[in-house]
Amino acid sequence: MLASLAISLTPIVLDISGEEVVYAREFVSLKASFREMEEGKVERIDDAAHMDVAIGMFYPRVRLIGVRLPREESPFIPYLERATTLMENALLDSDVFLSFDAFRYDSDSNYLSYLWFPYELEGTEVMISANLLLVMNGLCDYVPETNFKGKLHEYMEQAKHYAKINRIGIWSEDENPETSLEARIHTSEKMASKRTLSITVTGDFDTAYSGYIDIQRSYPNTKIRQEIRGTIPHVHVIELDETWDKACFNLTVRVYTKSKGKDMTVTARINNKLLASSSTGPYSPDRVLLFLLSAQYSLD
């Protein structure tokens, strides 16, 4: 059944900055499947599957749901380069829209997202899925994140099947690509979660840092410690269960930059409500310390 569905796709040609790529007419209206979306602007692209998106003052690192790039080895390097160039031409410094399945973060605190960008098709502005575009043009593999079948699972499978049967991109080679490994999702974190501690690190772009987050309470005695590292900007997420509701806790966040004289701001939020924020200063040029004693939050 899946094969017949894939073969029945109606291919259309899109022009992305002078490069012709294939898409399916059946995919054009899929944005309507998502009631809620977040609007942002792509600030940086690491590779075709990973990018930084500014959503207001929030700067999450986004990983495209289901997209698995081949490893950087022959004969797949040209496809990796083409995929990155395609995403740069389509997305960089552009307004985009992000939608999600049941899980919003992976265990590296990346946003797991379908990413959409506007495109004028036959005189009408439509939304194109970057995820589906990469898969259908054979520039990546599609691997589901979990056993949970997301809203676009069937369409991602169809796009992959179309690329494979037509031997497009990586599927034109005689060997199957070994794809990159990705962090697993936070299996307990769902879009409806109301107990999320987030630590946002902003400042001088691309500055490397490391440190830790420590949250603990005396009753019942519980402590969560997470080592963190990354490059600015980045967001780290810790999930809290219902036992933390209305409980007093101590929070310590210590972050060091790897280079002297860099600007850095560390902000702690629970349920997107501000807890504390601090920046590097003249007496601590390479580190930020947040410490809250007997803090408390409520879901009300």
mmCIF file of C-alpha atoms in Angstrom:
data_model
loop_
_atom_site.group_PDB
_atom_site.id
_atom_site.type_symbol
_atom_site.label_atom_id
_atom_site.label_comp_id
_atom_site.label_asym_id
_atom_site.label_seq_id
_atom_site.Cartn_x
_atom_site.Cartn_y
_atom_site.Cartn_z
ATOM 1 C CA MET A 1 0.000 0.000 0.000
ATOM 2 C CA LEU A 2 2.807 2.390 0.901
ATOM 3 C CA ALA A 3 4.531 1.782 -2.443
ATOM 4 C CA SER A 4 1.400 2.657 -4.371
ATOM 5 C CA LEU A 5 0.946 5.798 -2.305
ATOM 6 C CA ALA A 6 4.539 6.835 -2.922
ATOM 7 C CA ILE A 7 4.326 6.183 -6.658
ATOM 8 C CA SER A 8 1.120 8.251 -6.801
ATOM 9 C CA LEU A 9 2.924 11.389 -5.610
ATOM 10 C CA THR A 10 2.652 14.256 -8.056
ATOM 11 C CA PRO A 11 6.133 15.784 -8.354
ATOM 12 C CA ILE A 12 6.496 19.526 -8.853
ATOM 13 C CA VAL A 13 9.681 21.493 -9.424
ATOM 14 C CA LEU A 14 10.718 24.307 -7.071
ATOM 15 C CA ASP A 15 13.380 26.884 -7.820
ATOM 16 C CA ILE A 16 15.473 27.625 -4.728
ATOM 17 C CA SER A 17 17.949 30.392 -5.587
ATOM 18 C CA GLY A 18 18.433 29.010 -9.072
ATOM 19 C CA GLU A 19 18.580 25.336 -8.073
ATOM 20 C CA GLU A 20 15.736 23.114 -9.200
ATOM 21 C CA VAL A 21 14.511 20.617 -6.613
ATOM 22 C CA VAL A 22 11.556 18.282 -6.528
ATOM 23 C CA TYR A 23 8.605 18.409 -4.136
ATOM 24 C CA ALA A 24 5.144 16.793 -4.099
ATOM 25 C CA ARG A 25 1.891 18.599 -4.727
ATOM 26 C CA GLU A 26 0.339 16.382 -2.047
ATOM 27 C CA PHE A 27 2.669 17.999 0.530
ATOM 28 C CA VAL A 28 1.704 21.611 -0.203
ATOM 29 C CA SER A 29 -1.230 21.797 2.232
ATOM 30 C CA LEU A 30 0.308 19.809 5.110
ATOM 31 C CA LYS A 31 0.988 22.888 7.246
ATOM 32 C CA ALA A 32 -2.737 22.868 8.075
ATOM 33 C CA SER A 33 -2.149 19.638 10.047
ATOM 34 C CA PHE A 34 -0.612 21.725 12.845
ATOM 35 C CA ARG A 35 -2.829 24.064 14.838
ATOM 36 C CA GLU A 36 0.020 25.778 16.643
ATOM 37 C CA MET A 37 3.309 26.955 15.207
ATOM 38 C CA GLU A 38 6.143 29.131 16.396
ATOM 39 C CA GLU A 39 7.536 31.808 14.110
ATOM 40 C CA GLY A 40 11.254 32.486 14.050
ATOM 41 C CA LYS A 41 14.251 33.518 11.982
ATOM 42 C CA VAL A 42 17.134 31.229 11.036
ATOM 43 C CA GLU A 43 20.325 32.806 12.382
ATOM 44 C CA ARG A 44 22.884 30.091 11.648
ATOM 45 C CA ILE A 45 23.055 26.728 9.876
ATOM 46 C CA ASP A 46 25.496 24.122 11.153
ATOM 47 C CA ASP A 47 24.447 21.553 8.555
ATOM 48 C CA ALA A 48 21.251 20.654 6.753
ATOM 49 C CA ALA A 49 19.691 19.093 9.871
ATOM 50 C CA HIS A 50 20.897 21.478 12.612
ATOM 51 C CA MET A 51 20.438 25.236 12.877
ATOM 52 C CA ASP A 52 19.921 28.094 15.327
ATOM 53 C CA VAL A 53 16.564 29.854 15.149
ATOM 54 C CA ALA A 54 15.686 33.089 16.933
ATOM 55 C CA ILE A 55 12.153 32.978 18.370
ATOM 56 C CA GLY A 56 11.825 36.396 19.937
ATOM 57 C CA MET A 57 14.503 36.440 22.655
ATOM 58 C CA PHE A 58 14.662 32.634 22.694
ATOM 59 C CA TYR A 59 17.489 31.041 20.669
ATOM 60 C CA PRO A 60 16.986 27.279 20.494
ATOM 61 C CA ARG A 61 19.160 24.974 18.434
ATOM 62 C CA VAL A 62 16.802 23.169 16.078
ATOM 63 C CA ARG A 63 17.154 19.623 14.777
ATOM 64 C CA LEU A 64 14.860 18.637 11.931
ATOM 65 C CA ILE A 65 12.599 15.753 12.975
ATOM 66 C CA GLY A 66 13.407 12.465 11.282
ATOM 67 C CA VAL A 67 16.219 13.851 9.111
ATOM 68 C CA ARG A 68 19.369 11.711 9.218
ATOM 69 C CA LEU A 69 22.323 12.915 7.189
ATOM 70 C CA PRO A 70 24.804 10.396 5.765
ATOM 71 C CA ARG A 71 28.182 10.201 7.452
ATOM 72 C CA GLU A 72 30.834 12.497 6.048
ATOM 73 C CA GLU A 73 32.609 9.959 3.894
ATOM 74 C CA SER A 74 32.870 9.001 0.231
ATOM 75 C CA PRO A 75 30.740 8.864 -1.880
ATOM 76 C CA PHE A 76 28.209 10.908 0.129
ATOM 77 C CA ILE A 77 30.149 14.118 0.804
ATOM 78 C CA PRO A 78 28.756 15.927 -2.297
ATOM 79 C CA TYR A 79 25.201 15.226 -1.125
ATOM 80 C CA LEU A 80 25.983 16.597 2.332
ATOM 81 C CA GLU A 81 27.373 19.758 0.773
ATOM 82 C CA ARG A 82 24.383 20.119 -1.533
ATOM 83 C CA ALA A 83 21.956 19.617 1.362
ATOM 84 C CA THR A 84 23.638 22.328 3.430
ATOM 85 C CA THR A 85 23.727 24.746 0.487
ATOM 86 C CA LEU A 86 20.047 24.090 -0.222
ATOM 87 C CA MET A 87 19.083 24.861 3.376
ATOM 88 C CA GLU A 88 21.264 27.991 3.429
ATOM 89 C CA ASN A 89 19.614 29.289 0.259
ATOM 90 C CA ALA A 90 16.116 28.458 1.451
ATOM 91 C CA LEU A 91 16.337 29.366 5.141
ATOM 92 C CA LEU A 92 19.300 31.486 6.244
ATOM 93 C CA ASP A 93 18.252 34.917 7.577
ATOM 94 C CA SER A 94 14.671 34.063 6.600
ATOM 95 C CA ASP A 95 11.430 33.926 8.558
ATOM 96 C CA VAL A 96 10.318 30.354 9.156
ATOM 97 C CA PHE A 97 7.689 28.437 11.085
ATOM 98 C CA LEU A 98 8.279 25.525 13.475
ATOM 99 C CA SER A 99 5.828 22.753 14.313
ATOM 100 C CA PHE A 100 6.215 19.747 16.585
ATOM 101 C CA ASP A 101 5.046 16.209 17.193
ATOM 102 C CA ALA A 102 4.420 14.860 20.705
ATOM 103 C CA PHE A 103 8.024 15.500 21.776
ATOM 104 C CA ARG A 104 9.625 18.929 21.643
ATOM 105 C CA TYR A 105 13.222 18.243 22.788
ATOM 106 C CA ASP A 106 15.882 15.598 22.355
ATOM 107 C CA SER A 107 18.288 14.687 25.160
ATOM 108 C CA ASP A 108 20.786 17.300 23.945
ATOM 109 C CA SER A 109 18.076 19.952 24.445
ATOM 110 C CA ASN A 110 17.689 20.533 20.712
ATOM 111 C CA TYR A 111 14.265 21.556 19.471
ATOM 112 C CA LEU A 112 12.816 18.653 17.452
ATOM 113 C CA SER A 113 10.933 20.422 14.717
ATOM 114 C CA TYR A 114 9.326 20.362 11.329
ATOM 115 C CA LEU A 115 10.537 23.580 9.753
ATOM 116 C CA TRP A 116 8.472 25.416 7.123
ATOM 117 C CA PHE A 117 9.385 28.287 4.827
ATOM 118 C CA PRO A 118 7.208 30.384 2.479
ATOM 119 C CA TYR A 119 7.401 29.835 -1.264
ATOM 120 C CA GLU A 120 5.401 31.384 -4.107
ATOM 121 C CA LEU A 121 3.859 28.589 -6.151
ATOM 122 C CA GLU A 122 1.685 29.425 -9.152
ATOM 123 C CA GLY A 123 0.954 32.889 -7.795
ATOM 124 C CA THR A 124 0.058 31.707 -4.282
ATOM 125 C CA GLU A 125 2.254 31.681 -1.179
ATOM 126 C CA VAL A 126 2.506 28.180 0.254
ATOM 127 C CA MET A 127 4.557 26.630 3.054
ATOM 128 C CA ILE A 128 7.263 24.112 2.148
ATOM 129 C CA SER A 129 8.561 21.583 4.679
ATOM 130 C CA ALA A 130 12.371 21.592 4.808
ATOM 131 C CA ASN A 131 12.205 18.055 6.253
ATOM 132 C CA LEU A 132 10.200 16.664 3.340
ATOM 133 C CA LEU A 133 12.246 18.629 0.814
ATOM 134 C CA LEU A 134 15.523 17.049 1.976
ATOM 135 C CA VAL A 135 14.078 13.543 2.094
ATOM 136 C CA MET A 136 12.353 13.700 -1.292
ATOM 137 C CA ASN A 137 15.522 14.951 -3.004
ATOM 138 C CA GLY A 138 17.560 12.085 -1.585
ATOM 139 C CA LEU A 139 19.793 14.363 0.480
ATOM 140 C CA CYS A 140 19.161 12.470 3.724
ATOM 141 C CA ASP A 141 17.502 9.386 5.111
ATOM 142 C CA TYR A 142 14.278 9.400 7.104
ATOM 143 C CA VAL A 143 14.433 7.663 10.488
ATOM 144 C CA PRO A 144 11.480 7.987 12.912
ATOM 145 C CA GLU A 145 12.455 9.426 16.302
ATOM 146 C CA THR A 146 10.401 6.897 18.299
ATOM 147 C CA ASN A 147 7.823 4.160 17.876
ATOM 148 C CA PHE A 148 5.288 6.980 18.107
ATOM 149 C CA LYS A 149 4.208 7.753 14.554
ATOM 150 C CA GLY A 150 4.148 11.509 14.110
ATOM 151 C CA LYS A 151 1.741 13.575 12.071
ATOM 152 C CA LEU A 152 3.954 13.575 8.986
ATOM 153 C CA HIS A 153 5.294 10.017 9.327
ATOM 154 C CA GLU A 154 3.363 8.660 6.363
ATOM 155 C CA TYR A 155 4.434 11.571 4.157
ATOM 156 C CA MET A 156 8.081 11.299 5.199
ATOM 157 C CA GLU A 157 7.935 7.593 4.314
ATOM 158 C CA GLN A 158 6.405 8.450 0.938
ATOM 159 C CA ALA A 159 9.116 11.041 0.253
ATOM 160 C CA LYS A 160 11.844 8.536 1.131
ATOM 161 C CA HIS A 161 10.266 5.840 -1.035
ATOM 162 C CA TYR A 162 10.015 8.260 -3.963
ATOM 163 C CA ALA A 163 13.727 9.106 -3.684
ATOM 164 C CA LYS A 164 14.723 5.453 -3.382
ATOM 165 C CA ILE A 165 12.705 4.059 -6.279
ATOM 166 C CA ASN A 166 13.882 6.911 -8.502
ATOM 167 C CA ARG A 167 17.496 6.546 -7.275
ATOM 168 C CA ILE A 168 17.784 10.215 -6.356
ATOM 169 C CA GLY A 169 20.697 11.652 -4.370
ATOM 170 C CA ILE A 170 22.225 9.278 -1.833
ATOM 171 C CA TRP A 171 20.049 6.460 -3.164
ATOM 172 C CA SER A 172 21.766 6.677 -6.568
ATOM 173 C CA GLU A 173 24.929 5.151 -5.082
ATOM 174 C CA ASP A 174 25.608 1.421 -5.046
ATOM 175 C CA GLU A 175 26.055 1.377 -1.267
ATOM 176 C CA ASN A 176 23.532 2.321 1.368
ATOM 177 C CA PRO A 177 24.488 5.377 3.404
ATOM 178 C CA GLU A 178 25.350 4.979 7.055
ATOM 179 C CA THR A 179 23.572 7.850 8.748
ATOM 180 C CA SER A 180 24.736 10.038 11.595
ATOM 181 C CA LEU A 181 23.808 9.179 15.164
ATOM 182 C CA GLU A 182 21.428 11.533 16.941
ATOM 183 C CA ALA A 183 20.446 12.099 20.543
ATOM 184 C CA ARG A 184 17.378 10.274 21.742
ATOM 185 C CA ILE A 185 14.294 12.219 22.578
ATOM 186 C CA HIS A 186 13.159 13.123 26.063
ATOM 187 C CA THR A 187 10.571 10.339 26.178
ATOM 188 C CA SER A 188 8.730 11.932 29.099
ATOM 189 C CA GLU A 189 8.708 15.469 27.715
ATOM 190 C CA LYS A 190 5.641 16.372 25.751
ATOM 191 C CA MET A 191 4.316 19.602 24.345
ATOM 192 C CA ALA A 192 1.769 19.715 27.163
ATOM 193 C CA SER A 193 4.471 19.568 29.838
ATOM 194 C CA LYS A 194 4.149 22.357 32.417
ATOM 195 C CA ARG A 195 7.216 21.465 34.454
ATOM 196 C CA THR A 196 10.238 22.453 32.409
ATOM 197 C CA LEU A 197 13.368 24.117 33.796
ATOM 198 C CA SER A 198 15.259 25.835 30.985
ATOM 199 C CA ILE A 199 18.700 27.425 31.153
ATOM 200 C CA THR A 200 19.369 29.791 28.252
ATOM 201 C CA VAL A 201 22.939 30.839 27.449
ATOM 202 C CA THR A 202 23.306 33.875 25.188
ATOM 203 C CA GLY A 203 26.034 36.385 24.409
ATOM 204 C CA ASP A 204 28.948 36.483 21.969
ATOM 205 C CA PHE A 205 28.019 34.179 19.092
ATOM 206 C CA ASP A 206 29.841 30.825 18.796
ATOM 207 C CA THR A 207 31.560 31.168 22.197
ATOM 208 C CA ALA A 208 32.149 27.724 23.696
ATOM 209 C CA TYR A 209 31.186 27.117 27.339
ATOM 210 C CA SER A 210 30.735 24.379 29.917
ATOM 211 C CA GLY A 211 29.343 24.052 33.418
ATOM 212 C CA TYR A 212 26.553 22.417 35.379
ATOM 213 C CA ILE A 213 22.973 22.774 36.627
ATOM 214 C CA ASP A 214 22.137 21.623 40.160
ATOM 215 C CA ILE A 215 18.576 21.646 41.504
ATOM 216 C CA GLN A 216 17.734 20.084 44.869
ATOM 217 C CA ARG A 217 15.126 20.100 47.614
ATOM 218 C CA SER A 218 15.127 18.804 51.169
ATOM 219 C CA TYR A 219 11.693 17.151 51.280
ATOM 220 C CA PRO A 220 11.382 14.732 49.731
ATOM 221 C CA ASN A 221 15.131 14.715 49.350
ATOM 222 C CA THR A 222 15.854 14.926 45.630
ATOM 223 C CA LYS A 223 18.767 16.251 43.635
ATOM 224 C CA ILE A 224 19.197 16.600 39.882
ATOM 225 C CA ARG A 225 22.606 17.502 38.504
ATOM 226 C CA GLN A 226 23.312 17.930 34.801
ATOM 227 C CA GLU A 227 26.638 18.755 33.229
ATOM 228 C CA ILE A 228 26.231 21.154 30.328
ATOM 229 C CA ARG A 229 28.359 22.338 27.438
ATOM 230 C CA GLY A 230 27.794 23.969 24.076
ATOM 231 C CA THR A 231 28.287 27.121 22.063
ATOM 232 C CA ILE A 232 26.332 30.360 22.416
ATOM 233 C CA PRO A 233 23.380 30.568 21.910
ATOM 234 C CA HIS A 234 21.924 27.398 23.402
ATOM 235 C CA VAL A 235 19.113 26.228 25.671
ATOM 236 C CA HIS A 236 19.355 23.366 28.171
ATOM 237 C CA VAL A 237 16.231 21.667 29.488
ATOM 238 C CA ILE A 238 15.499 19.646 32.637
ATOM 239 C CA GLU A 239 12.099 18.080 33.119
ATOM 240 C CA LEU A 240 10.421 18.088 36.546
ATOM 241 C CA ASP A 241 7.612 15.790 37.575
ATOM 242 C CA GLU A 242 4.582 16.564 39.742
ATOM 243 C CA THR A 243 6.499 15.963 42.991
ATOM 244 C CA TRP A 244 8.225 19.338 42.447
ATOM 245 C CA ASP A 245 4.937 21.268 42.401
ATOM 246 C CA LYS A 246 4.908 24.032 45.050
ATOM 247 C CA ALA A 247 8.070 22.573 46.592
ATOM 248 C CA CYS A 248 10.906 24.806 47.801
ATOM 249 C CA PHE A 249 14.216 24.090 46.115
ATOM 250 C CA ASN A 250 17.742 25.426 45.711
ATOM 251 C CA LEU A 251 19.061 26.064 42.223
ATOM 252 C CA THR A 252 22.699 26.514 41.254
ATOM 253 C CA VAL A 253 23.856 27.155 37.712
ATOM 254 C CA ARG A 254 27.557 27.694 36.995
ATOM 255 C CA VAL A 255 28.742 28.345 33.442
ATOM 256 C CA TYR A 256 32.292 29.055 32.228
ATOM 257 C CA THR A 257 33.297 30.385 28.829
ATOM 258 C CA LYS A 258 36.292 28.752 27.170
ATOM 259 C CA SER A 259 37.747 32.163 26.201
ATOM 260 C CA LYS A 260 38.503 35.219 28.303
ATOM 261 C CA GLY A 261 36.702 38.496 27.775
ATOM 262 C CA LYS A 262 33.544 37.082 26.212
ATOM 263 C CA ASP A 263 30.059 38.409 26.963
ATOM 264 C CA MET A 264 27.657 35.794 28.291
ATOM 265 C CA THR A 265 24.230 35.886 29.938
ATOM 266 C CA VAL A 266 22.654 32.905 31.688
ATOM 267 C CA THR A 267 18.886 32.925 32.283
ATOM 268 C CA ALA A 268 16.855 30.386 34.267
ATOM 269 C CA ARG A 269 13.131 29.885 33.667
ATOM 270 C CA ILE A 270 10.498 27.432 34.862
ATOM 271 C CA ASN A 271 7.383 27.065 32.722
ATOM 272 C CA ASN A 272 8.789 29.991 30.708
ATOM 273 C CA LYS A 273 8.603 32.203 33.824
ATOM 274 C CA LEU A 274 11.792 34.045 34.716
ATOM 275 C CA LEU A 275 13.615 32.808 37.835
ATOM 276 C CA ALA A 276 16.952 34.592 37.557
ATOM 277 C CA SER A 277 19.438 36.018 35.069
ATOM 278 C CA SER A 278 23.081 37.034 35.335
ATOM 279 C CA SER A 279 25.896 38.109 33.015
ATOM 280 C CA THR A 280 29.669 38.149 32.952
ATOM 281 C CA GLY A 281 31.158 41.222 34.571
ATOM 282 C CA PRO A 282 34.478 42.929 35.300
ATOM 283 C CA TYR A 283 35.205 40.693 38.306
ATOM 284 C CA SER A 284 34.145 37.417 36.666
ATOM 285 C CA PRO A 285 35.045 37.780 32.981
ATOM 286 C CA ASP A 286 34.797 34.101 32.136
ATOM 287 C CA ARG A 287 31.978 32.702 34.288
ATOM 288 C CA VAL A 288 28.408 33.232 35.471
ATOM 289 C CA LEU A 289 26.904 31.904 38.709
ATOM 290 C CA LEU A 290 23.187 31.745 39.424
ATOM 291 C CA PHE A 291 22.138 30.716 42.934
ATOM 292 C CA LEU A 292 18.569 30.672 44.239
ATOM 293 C CA LEU A 293 17.835 29.646 47.818
ATOM 294 C CA SER A 294 14.392 28.235 48.661
ATOM 295 C CA ALA A 295 12.833 29.136 45.333
ATOM 296 C CA GLN A 296 9.359 27.891 44.538
ATOM 297 C CA TYR A 297 7.008 27.716 41.586
ATOM 298 C CA SER A 298 3.357 26.954 41.112
ATOM 299 C CA LEU A 299 1.375 25.723 38.148
ATOM 300 C CA ASP A 300 -1.388 28.190 38.975
#
